[in-house]
Coordinates of C-alpha atoms and ligand atoms in Angstrom, one line a residue:
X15 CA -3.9 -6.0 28.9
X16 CA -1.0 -5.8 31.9
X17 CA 2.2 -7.8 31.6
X18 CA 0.4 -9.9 34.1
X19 CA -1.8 -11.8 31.6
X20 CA 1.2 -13.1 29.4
X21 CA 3.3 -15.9 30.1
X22 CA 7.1 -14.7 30.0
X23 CA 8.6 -15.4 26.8
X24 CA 11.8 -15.2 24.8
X25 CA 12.4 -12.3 22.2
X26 CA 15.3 -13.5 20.2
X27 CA 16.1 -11.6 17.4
X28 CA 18.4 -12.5 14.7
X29 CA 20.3 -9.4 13.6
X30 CA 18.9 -7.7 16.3
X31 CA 21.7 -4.7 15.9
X32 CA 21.2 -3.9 12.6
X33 CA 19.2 -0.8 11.7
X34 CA 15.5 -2.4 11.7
X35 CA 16.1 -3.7 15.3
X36 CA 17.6 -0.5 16.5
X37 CA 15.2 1.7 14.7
X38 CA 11.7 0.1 15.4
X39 CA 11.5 -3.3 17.5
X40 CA 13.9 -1.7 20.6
X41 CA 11.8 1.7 20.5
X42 CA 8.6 -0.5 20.1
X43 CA 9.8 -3.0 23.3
X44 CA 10.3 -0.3 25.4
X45 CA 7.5 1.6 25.1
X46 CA 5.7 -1.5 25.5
X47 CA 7.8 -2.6 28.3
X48 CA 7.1 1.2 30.0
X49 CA 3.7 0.8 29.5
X50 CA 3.4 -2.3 31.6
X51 CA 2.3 -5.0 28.7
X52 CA 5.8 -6.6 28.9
X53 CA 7.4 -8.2 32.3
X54 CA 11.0 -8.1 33.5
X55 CA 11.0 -12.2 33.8
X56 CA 10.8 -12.3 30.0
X57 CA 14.2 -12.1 28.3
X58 CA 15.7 -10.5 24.9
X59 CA 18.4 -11.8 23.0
X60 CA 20.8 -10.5 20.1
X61 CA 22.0 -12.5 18.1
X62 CA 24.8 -10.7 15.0
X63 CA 27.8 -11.7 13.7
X64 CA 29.5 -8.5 14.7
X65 CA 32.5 -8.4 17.6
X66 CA 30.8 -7.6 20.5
X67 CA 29.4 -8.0 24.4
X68 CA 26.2 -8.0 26.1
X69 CA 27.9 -4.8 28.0
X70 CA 28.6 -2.9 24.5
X71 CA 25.5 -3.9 23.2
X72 CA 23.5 -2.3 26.1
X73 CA 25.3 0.5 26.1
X74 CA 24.8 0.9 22.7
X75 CA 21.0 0.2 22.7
X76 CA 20.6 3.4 25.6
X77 CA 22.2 5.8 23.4
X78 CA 20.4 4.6 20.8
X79 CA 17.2 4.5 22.4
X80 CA 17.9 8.0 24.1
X81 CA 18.3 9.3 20.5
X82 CA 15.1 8.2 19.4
X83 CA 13.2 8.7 22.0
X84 CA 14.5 12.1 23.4
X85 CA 11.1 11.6 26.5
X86 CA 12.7 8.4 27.1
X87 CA 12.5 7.0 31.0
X88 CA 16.2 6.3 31.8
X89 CA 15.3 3.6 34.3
X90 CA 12.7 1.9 31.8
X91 CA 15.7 1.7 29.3
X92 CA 18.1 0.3 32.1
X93 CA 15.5 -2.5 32.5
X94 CA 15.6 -3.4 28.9
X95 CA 19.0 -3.9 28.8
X96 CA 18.7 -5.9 31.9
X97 CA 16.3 -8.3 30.2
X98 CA 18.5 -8.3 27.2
X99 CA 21.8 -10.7 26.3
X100 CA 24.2 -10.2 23.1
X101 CA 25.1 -13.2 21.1
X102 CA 28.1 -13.4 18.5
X103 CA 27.4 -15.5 16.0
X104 CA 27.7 -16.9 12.7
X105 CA 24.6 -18.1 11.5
X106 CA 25.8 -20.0 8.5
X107 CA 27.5 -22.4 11.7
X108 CA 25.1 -24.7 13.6
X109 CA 27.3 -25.1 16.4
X110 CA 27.3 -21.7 17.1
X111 CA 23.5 -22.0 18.3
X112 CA 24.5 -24.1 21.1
X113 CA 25.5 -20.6 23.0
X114 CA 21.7 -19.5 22.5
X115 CA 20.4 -23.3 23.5
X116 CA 22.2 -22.7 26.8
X117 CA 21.0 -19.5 27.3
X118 CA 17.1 -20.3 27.1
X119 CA 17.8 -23.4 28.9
X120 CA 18.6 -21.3 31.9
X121 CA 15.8 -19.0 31.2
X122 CA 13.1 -21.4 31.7
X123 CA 10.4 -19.9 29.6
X124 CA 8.6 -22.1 27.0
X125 CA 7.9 -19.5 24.5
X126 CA 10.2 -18.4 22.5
X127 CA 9.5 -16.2 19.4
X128 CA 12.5 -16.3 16.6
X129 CA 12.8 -12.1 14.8
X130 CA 14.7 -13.2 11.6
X131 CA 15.8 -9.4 10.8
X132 CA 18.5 -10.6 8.5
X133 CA 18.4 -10.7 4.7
X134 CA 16.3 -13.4 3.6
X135 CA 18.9 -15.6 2.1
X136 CA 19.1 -16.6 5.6
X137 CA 16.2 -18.1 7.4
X138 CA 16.9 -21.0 6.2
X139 CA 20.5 -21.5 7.7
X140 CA 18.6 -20.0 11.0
X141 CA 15.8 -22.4 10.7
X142 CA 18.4 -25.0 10.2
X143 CA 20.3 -24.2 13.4
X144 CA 17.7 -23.9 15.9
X145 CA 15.9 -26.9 14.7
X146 CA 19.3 -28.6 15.2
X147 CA 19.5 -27.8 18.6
X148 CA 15.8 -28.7 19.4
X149 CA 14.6 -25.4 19.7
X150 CA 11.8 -25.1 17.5
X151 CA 8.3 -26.4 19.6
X152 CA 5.0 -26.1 18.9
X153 CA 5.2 -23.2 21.1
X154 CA 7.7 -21.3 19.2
X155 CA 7.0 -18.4 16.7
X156 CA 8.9 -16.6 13.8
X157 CA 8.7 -13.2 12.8
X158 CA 9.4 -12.5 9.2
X159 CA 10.3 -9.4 7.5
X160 CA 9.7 -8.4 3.4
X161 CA 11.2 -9.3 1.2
X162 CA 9.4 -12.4 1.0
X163 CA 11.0 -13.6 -2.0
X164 CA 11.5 -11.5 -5.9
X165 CA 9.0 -13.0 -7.4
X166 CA 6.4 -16.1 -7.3
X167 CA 8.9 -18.6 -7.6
X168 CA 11.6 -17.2 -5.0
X169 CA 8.6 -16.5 -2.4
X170 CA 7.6 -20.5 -2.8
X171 CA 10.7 -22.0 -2.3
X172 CA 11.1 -19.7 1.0
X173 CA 8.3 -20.3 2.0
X174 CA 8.9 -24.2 1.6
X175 CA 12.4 -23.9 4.3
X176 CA 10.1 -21.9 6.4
X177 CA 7.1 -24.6 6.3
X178 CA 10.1 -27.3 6.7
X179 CA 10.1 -26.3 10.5
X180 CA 6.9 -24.0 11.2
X181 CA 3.7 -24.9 10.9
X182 CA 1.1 -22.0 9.7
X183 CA 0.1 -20.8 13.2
X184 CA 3.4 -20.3 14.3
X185 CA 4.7 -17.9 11.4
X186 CA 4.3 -13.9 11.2
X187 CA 5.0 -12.6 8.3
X188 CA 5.5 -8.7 9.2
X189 CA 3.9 -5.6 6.5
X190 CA 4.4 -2.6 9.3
X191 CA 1.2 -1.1 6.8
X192 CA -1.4 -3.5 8.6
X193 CA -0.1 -2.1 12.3
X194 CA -1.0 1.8 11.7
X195 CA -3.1 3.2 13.4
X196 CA -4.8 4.3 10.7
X197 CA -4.9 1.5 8.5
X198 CA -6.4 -0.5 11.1
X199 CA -9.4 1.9 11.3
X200 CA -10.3 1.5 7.9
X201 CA -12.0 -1.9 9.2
X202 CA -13.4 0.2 11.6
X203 CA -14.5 2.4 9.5
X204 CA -16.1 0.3 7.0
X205 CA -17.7 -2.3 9.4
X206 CA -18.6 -0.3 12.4
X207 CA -20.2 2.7 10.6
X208 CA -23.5 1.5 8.6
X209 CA -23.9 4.8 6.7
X210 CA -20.8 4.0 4.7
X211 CA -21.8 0.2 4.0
X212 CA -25.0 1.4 2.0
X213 CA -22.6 3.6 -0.6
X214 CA -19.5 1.5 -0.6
X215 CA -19.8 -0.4 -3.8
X216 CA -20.7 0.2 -8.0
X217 CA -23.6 1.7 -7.9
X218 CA -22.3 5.1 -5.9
X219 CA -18.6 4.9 -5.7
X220 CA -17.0 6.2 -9.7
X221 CA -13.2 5.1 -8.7
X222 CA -10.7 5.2 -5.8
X223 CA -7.4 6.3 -5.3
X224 CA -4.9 5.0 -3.1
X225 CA -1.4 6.9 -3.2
X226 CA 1.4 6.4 -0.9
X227 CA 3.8 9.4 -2.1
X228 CA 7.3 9.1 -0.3
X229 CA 10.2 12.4 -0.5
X230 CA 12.6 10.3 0.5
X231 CA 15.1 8.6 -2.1
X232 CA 16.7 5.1 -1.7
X233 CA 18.8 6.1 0.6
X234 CA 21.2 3.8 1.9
X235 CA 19.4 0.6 0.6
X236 CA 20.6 0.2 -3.2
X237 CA 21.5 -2.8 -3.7
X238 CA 17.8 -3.9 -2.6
X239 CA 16.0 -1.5 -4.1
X240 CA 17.4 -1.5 -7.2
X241 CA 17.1 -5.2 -7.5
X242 CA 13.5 -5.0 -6.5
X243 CA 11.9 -1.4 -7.6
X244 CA 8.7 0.3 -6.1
X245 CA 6.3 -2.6 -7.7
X246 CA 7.6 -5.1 -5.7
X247 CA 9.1 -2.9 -2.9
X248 CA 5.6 -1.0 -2.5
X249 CA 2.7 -2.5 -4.2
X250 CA 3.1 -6.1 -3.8
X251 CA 2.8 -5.6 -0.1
X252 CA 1.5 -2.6 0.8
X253 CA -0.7 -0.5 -1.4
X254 CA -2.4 -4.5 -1.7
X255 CA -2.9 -4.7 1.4
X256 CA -4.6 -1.2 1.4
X257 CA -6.5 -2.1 -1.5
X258 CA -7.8 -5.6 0.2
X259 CA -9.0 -3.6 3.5
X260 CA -11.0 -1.0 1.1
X261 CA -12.3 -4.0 -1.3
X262 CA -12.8 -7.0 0.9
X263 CA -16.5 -8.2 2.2
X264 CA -16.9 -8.0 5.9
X265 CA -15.9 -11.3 7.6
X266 CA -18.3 -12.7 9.7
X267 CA -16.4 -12.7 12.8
X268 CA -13.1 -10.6 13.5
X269 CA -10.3 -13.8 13.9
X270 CA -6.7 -14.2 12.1
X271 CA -8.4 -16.7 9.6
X272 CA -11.9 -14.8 8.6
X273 CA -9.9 -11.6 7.6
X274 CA -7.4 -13.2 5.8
X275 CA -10.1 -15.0 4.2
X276 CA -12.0 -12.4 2.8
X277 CA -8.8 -10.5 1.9
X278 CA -8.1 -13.4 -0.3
X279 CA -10.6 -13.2 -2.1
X280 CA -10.3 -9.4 -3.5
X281 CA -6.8 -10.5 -4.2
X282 CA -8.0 -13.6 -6.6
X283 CA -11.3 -10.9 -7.6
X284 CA -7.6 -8.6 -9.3
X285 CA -8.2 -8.8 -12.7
X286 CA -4.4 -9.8 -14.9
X287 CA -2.8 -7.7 -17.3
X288 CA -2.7 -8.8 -20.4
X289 CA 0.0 -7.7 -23.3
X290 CA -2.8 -5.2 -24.5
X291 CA -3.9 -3.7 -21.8
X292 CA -0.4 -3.1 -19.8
X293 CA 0.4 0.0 -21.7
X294 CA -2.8 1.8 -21.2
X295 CA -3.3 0.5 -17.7
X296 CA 0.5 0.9 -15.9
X297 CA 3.1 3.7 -15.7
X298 CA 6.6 3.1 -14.3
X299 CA 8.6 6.3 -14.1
X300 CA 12.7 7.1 -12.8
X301 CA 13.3 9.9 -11.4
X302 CA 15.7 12.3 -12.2
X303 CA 17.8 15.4 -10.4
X304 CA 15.6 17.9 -8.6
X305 CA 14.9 19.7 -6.0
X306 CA 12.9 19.0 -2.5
X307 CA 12.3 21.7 -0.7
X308 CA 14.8 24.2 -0.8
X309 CA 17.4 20.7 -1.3
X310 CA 19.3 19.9 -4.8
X311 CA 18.9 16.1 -4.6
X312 CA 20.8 13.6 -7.5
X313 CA 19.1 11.9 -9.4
X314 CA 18.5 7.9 -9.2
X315 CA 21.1 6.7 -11.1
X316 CA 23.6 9.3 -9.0
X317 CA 21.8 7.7 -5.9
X318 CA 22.3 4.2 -6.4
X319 CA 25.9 5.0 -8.8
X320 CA 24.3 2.9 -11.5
X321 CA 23.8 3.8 -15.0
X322 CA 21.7 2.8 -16.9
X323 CA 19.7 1.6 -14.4
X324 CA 16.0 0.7 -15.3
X325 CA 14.3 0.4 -12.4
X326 CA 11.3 1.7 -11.3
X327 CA 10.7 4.5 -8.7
X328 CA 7.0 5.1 -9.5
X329 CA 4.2 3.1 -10.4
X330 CA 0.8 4.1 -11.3
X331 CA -1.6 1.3 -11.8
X332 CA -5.2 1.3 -13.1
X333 CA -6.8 -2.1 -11.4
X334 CA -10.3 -3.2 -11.6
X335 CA -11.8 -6.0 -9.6
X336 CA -13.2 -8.4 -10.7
X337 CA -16.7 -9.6 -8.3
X338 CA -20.2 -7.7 -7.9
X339 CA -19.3 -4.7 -5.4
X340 CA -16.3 -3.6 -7.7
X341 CA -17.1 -4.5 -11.7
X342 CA -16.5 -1.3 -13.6
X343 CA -14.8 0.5 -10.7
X344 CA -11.5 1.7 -11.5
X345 CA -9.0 1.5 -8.7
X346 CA -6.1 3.7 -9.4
X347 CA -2.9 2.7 -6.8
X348 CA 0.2 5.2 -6.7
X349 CA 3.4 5.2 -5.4
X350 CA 6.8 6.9 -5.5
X351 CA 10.1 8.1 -4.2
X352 CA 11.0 11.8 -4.2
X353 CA 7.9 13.3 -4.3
X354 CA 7.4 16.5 -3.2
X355 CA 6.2 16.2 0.1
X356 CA 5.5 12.3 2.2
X357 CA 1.8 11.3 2.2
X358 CA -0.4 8.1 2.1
X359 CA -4.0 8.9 1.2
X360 CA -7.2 6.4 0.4
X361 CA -9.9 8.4 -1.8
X362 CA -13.3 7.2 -2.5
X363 CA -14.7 9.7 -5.4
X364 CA -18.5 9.1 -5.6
X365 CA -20.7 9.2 -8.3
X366 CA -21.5 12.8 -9.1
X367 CA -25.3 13.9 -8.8
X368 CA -27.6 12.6 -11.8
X369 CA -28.5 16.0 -12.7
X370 CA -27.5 19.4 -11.3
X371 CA -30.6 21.3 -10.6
X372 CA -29.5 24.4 -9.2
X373 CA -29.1 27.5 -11.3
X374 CA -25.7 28.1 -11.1
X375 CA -23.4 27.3 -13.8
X376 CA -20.4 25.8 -12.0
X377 CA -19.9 22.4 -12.1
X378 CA -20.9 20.8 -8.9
X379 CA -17.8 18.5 -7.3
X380 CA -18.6 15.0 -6.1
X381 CA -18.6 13.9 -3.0
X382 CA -15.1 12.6 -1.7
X383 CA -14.2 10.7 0.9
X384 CA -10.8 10.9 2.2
X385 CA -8.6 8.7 4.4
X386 CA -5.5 10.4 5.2
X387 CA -3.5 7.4 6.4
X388 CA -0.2 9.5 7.5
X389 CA 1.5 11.9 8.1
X390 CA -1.8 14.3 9.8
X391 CA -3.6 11.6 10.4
X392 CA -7.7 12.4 9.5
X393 CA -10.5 11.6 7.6
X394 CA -12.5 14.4 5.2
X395 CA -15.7 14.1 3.7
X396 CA -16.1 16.0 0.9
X397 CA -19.7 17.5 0.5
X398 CA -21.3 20.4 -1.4
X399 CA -22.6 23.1 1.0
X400 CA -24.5 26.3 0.1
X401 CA -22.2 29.9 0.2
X402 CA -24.5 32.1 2.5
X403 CA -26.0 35.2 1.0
X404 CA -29.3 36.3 -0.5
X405 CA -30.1 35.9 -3.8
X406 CA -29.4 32.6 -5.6
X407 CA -27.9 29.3 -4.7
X408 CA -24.3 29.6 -5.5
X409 CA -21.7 26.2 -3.2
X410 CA -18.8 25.5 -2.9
X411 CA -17.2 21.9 -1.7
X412 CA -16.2 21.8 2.0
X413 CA -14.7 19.5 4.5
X414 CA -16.4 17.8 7.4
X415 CA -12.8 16.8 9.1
X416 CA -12.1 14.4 11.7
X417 CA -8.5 15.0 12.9
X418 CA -7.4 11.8 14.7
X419 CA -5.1 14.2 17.6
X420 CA -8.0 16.7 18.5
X421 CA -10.8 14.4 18.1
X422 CA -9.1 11.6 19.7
X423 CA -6.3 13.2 21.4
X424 CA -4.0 10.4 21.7
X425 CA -0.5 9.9 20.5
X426 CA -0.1 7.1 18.0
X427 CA 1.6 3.9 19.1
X428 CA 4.4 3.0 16.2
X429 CA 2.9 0.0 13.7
X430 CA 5.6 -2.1 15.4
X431 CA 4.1 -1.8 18.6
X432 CA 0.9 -3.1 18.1
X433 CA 2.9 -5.9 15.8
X434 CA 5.2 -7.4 18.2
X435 CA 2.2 -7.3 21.2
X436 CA 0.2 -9.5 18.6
X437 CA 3.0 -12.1 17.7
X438 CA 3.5 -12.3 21.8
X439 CA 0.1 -12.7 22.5
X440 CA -0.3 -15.1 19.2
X441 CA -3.2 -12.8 17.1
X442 CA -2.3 -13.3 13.8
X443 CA -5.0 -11.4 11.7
X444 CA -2.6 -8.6 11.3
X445 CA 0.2 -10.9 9.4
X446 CA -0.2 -11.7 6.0
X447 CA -1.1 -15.9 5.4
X448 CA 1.1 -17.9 2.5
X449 CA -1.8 -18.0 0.2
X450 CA -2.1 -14.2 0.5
X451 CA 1.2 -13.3 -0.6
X452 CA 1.4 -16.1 -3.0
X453 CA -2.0 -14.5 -4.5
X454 CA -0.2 -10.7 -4.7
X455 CA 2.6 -12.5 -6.1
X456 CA 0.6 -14.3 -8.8
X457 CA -1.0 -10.7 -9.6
X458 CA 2.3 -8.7 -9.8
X459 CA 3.5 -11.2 -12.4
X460 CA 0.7 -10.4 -15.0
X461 CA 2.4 -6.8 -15.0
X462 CA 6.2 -8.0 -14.8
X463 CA 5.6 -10.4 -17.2
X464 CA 4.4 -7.6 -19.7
X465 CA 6.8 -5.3 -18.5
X466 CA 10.2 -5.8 -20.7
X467 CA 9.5 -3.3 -23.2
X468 CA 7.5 -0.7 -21.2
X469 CA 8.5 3.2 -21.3
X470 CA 10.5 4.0 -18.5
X471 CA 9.3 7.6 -18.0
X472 CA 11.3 10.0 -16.4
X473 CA 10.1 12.2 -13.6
X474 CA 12.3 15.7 -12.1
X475 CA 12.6 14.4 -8.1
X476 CA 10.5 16.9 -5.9
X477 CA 7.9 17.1 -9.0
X478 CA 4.4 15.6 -9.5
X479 CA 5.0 15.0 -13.3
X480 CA 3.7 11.3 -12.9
X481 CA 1.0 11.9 -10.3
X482 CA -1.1 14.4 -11.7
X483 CA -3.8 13.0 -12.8
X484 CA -1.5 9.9 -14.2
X485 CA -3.8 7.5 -15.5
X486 CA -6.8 9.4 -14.6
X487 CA -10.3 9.0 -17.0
X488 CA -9.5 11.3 -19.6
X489 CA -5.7 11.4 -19.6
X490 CA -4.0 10.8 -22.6
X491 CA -2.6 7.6 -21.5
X492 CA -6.2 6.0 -21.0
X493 CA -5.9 6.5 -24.7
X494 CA -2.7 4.9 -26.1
Ligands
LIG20 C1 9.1 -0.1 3.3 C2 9.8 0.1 2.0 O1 8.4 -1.4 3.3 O2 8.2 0.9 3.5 C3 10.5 1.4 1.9 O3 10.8 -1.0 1.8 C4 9.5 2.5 2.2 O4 11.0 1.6 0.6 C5 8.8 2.2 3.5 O5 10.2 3.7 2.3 C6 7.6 3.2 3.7 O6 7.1 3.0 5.0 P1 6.4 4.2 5.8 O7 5.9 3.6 7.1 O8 7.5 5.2 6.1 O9 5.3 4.8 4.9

């Protein structure tokens, strides 16, 4: 779609010069923006508490941009900072939003979509301030980033300030996981491909995997992270989500609501921990000094200068749902920092043959089907073919491969630009509804509720220790 199908709009974005803004909704503006989808008329706007102009802010923003985007068009960047205004401001004080009123008074455009990329323990004082100066109207959208909320209660009574001044329709609550590339063909996968439909469910599919493995440490986030852990930093949002685009039912029709819908549902289908099962179903692992690469890296207490720090850094979950398609079918969801190398992988493991007929005496693999969701972006299925030569039948398992660059040949738009073009253009089936992150929520508690006591295991950074085969059938967890 060209520019020239959308209404201009404002794009104000609180804490827009913070590292989130800088790092993914600039870079994801101007490609959009240099791509045509986004008009001059429309206007941007910074709002941060930090000492500075509109001039030092642009000038910022182009070596910023340059630095990201080394390609970068120098007059497509000069436009973006033409279309885009710094604000100081302290949110906390209402009448410091009566700058910003002006402003979009004089801009004339009656759409305005609100970025809250500020901690949390703000969008209410933001919410507060632009509905004091009347400019919240059944127009106007917000854009919210995780966290939403530490836990069930936290995420309700944020939820609540938000509802206070948006209604449903008008609220986007961001996981960057829906806007891959790649995760978004998974519906395309699964509901445009028939042959897959017949085998996706109990009968042919023994258990699926779904790891997102990251090298990286905390880095500079510890406060967060350690207050929050790779449970809820990872799997409440993200390896869910993944789980509801493998488990859900087809909706009938693709719209905001009938997606969200059916995802809903495979989130109530999760079956609870109970105190029994919590041991023999969950893992949650530290990790310790190591190496990545040829790199010495510290360990996560040395990261995050807190000893005797308990929180997480891996979590291996065994979860089974609970409806027709998925009873008996183990779903086994991974995730951790440092280690060794940065992938995120979905793997359906069929059923293996009923009976092996051929004379050879190797065991013959199953058939595996393998979403590789980033980084190499493609899609194996696994099959058993026949080793050429006379005499006998002896296979081996190879790969029919669909690489995403060669077969499709296109680069990969960030997750962010496909995001903000949906909020802009008001498609919401990409944003996560209240009821489904109050429904993950509700979920994560029957583990943190059982948690206390749990082994932290600790894991050598740079190792597979936990992964391997962590909570696989047959491991010696499965039988604590
Ligand atoms: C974020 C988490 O939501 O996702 C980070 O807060 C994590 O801890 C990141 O590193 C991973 O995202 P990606 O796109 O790099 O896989």
């Amino acid at each position: 779609m060209s520019s020239k199908n959308l209404s201009d709009f404002n794009f104000v974005i609180f804490g827009g010069d913070g590292d989130l803004a800088l790092k993914k909704i600039f870079p994801a503006l101007y490609q959009r923006l240099n791509d045509d989808q986004i008009h001059d008329n429309s206007k941007i706007v910074v709002l941060s508490k930090n000492e500075k102009d509109s001039e030092q802010f642009r000038n910022q923003l182009n070596a910023e941009l340059l630095k990201r985007i080394p390609e970068a068009d120098q007059k497509c960047i000069a436009r973006l900072c033409a279309m885009t205004t710094y604000i100081k401001i302290e949110i906390t004080n209402p009448e410091d939003y009566e700058s910003l009123r002006l402003l979009l008074s004089t801009n004339g455009h009656n759409h305005s979509i609100f970025y809250y990329s500020t901690p949390s323990s703000l969008f209410g004082y933001i919410s507060a301030g632009l509905h004091g100066k009347k400019l919240i109207d059944p127009n106007s959208k917000v854009v919210l980033e995780k966290p939403l909320g530490s836990d069930l209660k936290t995420f309700e009574e944020l939820n609540k300030t938000i509802r206070k001044y948006f209604k449903e329709y008008q609220i986007y609550r961001i996981d960057h996981y829906l806007g891959k590339e790649t995760v978004q063909n998974i519906m395309v996968l699964r509901f445009a491909n028939y042959l897959f439909e017949l085998a996706w469910n109990r009968q042919h599919i023994d258990y699926v995997e779904i790891t997102v493995a990251e090298s990286l440490g905390v880095e500079s986030r510890k406060d967060y992270y350690d207050k929050y852990g790779a449970l809820k930093d990872m799997v409440q949002n993200h390896l869910l989500q993944l789980l509801c685009l493998v488990a859900m039912e087809a909706p009938s029709e693709l719209n905001a609501d009938n997606v969200r819908n059916e995802k809903l549902k495979a989130l109530h289908a999760l079956q609870k921990y109970g105190a029994d099962d919590i041991k023999k179903a969950t893992v949650k692992g530290q990790y310790t000094r190591g190496k990545i690469g040829d790199a010495h890296v510290n360990s996560y207490q040395e990261d995050i200068e807190g000893y005797g720090s308990t929180t997480e850094t891996f979590v291996a979950l065994r979860v089974f749902i609970q409806n027709w398609r998925w009873a008996g079918v183990p779903f086994y969801l991974r995730t951790g920092k440092r280690m060794p190398e940065r992938y995120s992988e979905i793997v359906i493991n069929f059923k293996p043959v009923p009976q092996n007929i051929f004379p050879e005496k190797a065991p013959l693999d199953r058939n595996k089907l393998v979403i590789r969701l980033q980084p190499d972006e493609h899609i194996e299925l696994e099959q058993i073919a026949k080793i050429p030569g006379p005499g006998g039948y002896r296979y081996k398992s190879i790969s029919l491969d669909m690489d995403y660059k060669s077969s499709i040949g296109k680069q990969f738009p960030d997750a962010y630009e496909r995001l903000i073009m949906d909020v802009i253009r008001g498609n919401q089936t990409l944003f996560m509804r209240e009821d489904e992150v109050r429904a993950s929520w509700e979920w994560i508690h029957s583990i943190i509720d059982h948690w206390e006591g749990q082994e932290l295991k600790l894991y050598q950074a740079g190792t597979q220790a936990l992964s391997d085969d962590v909570l696989m059938p047959g491991h010696e967890w499965n039988k604590i």
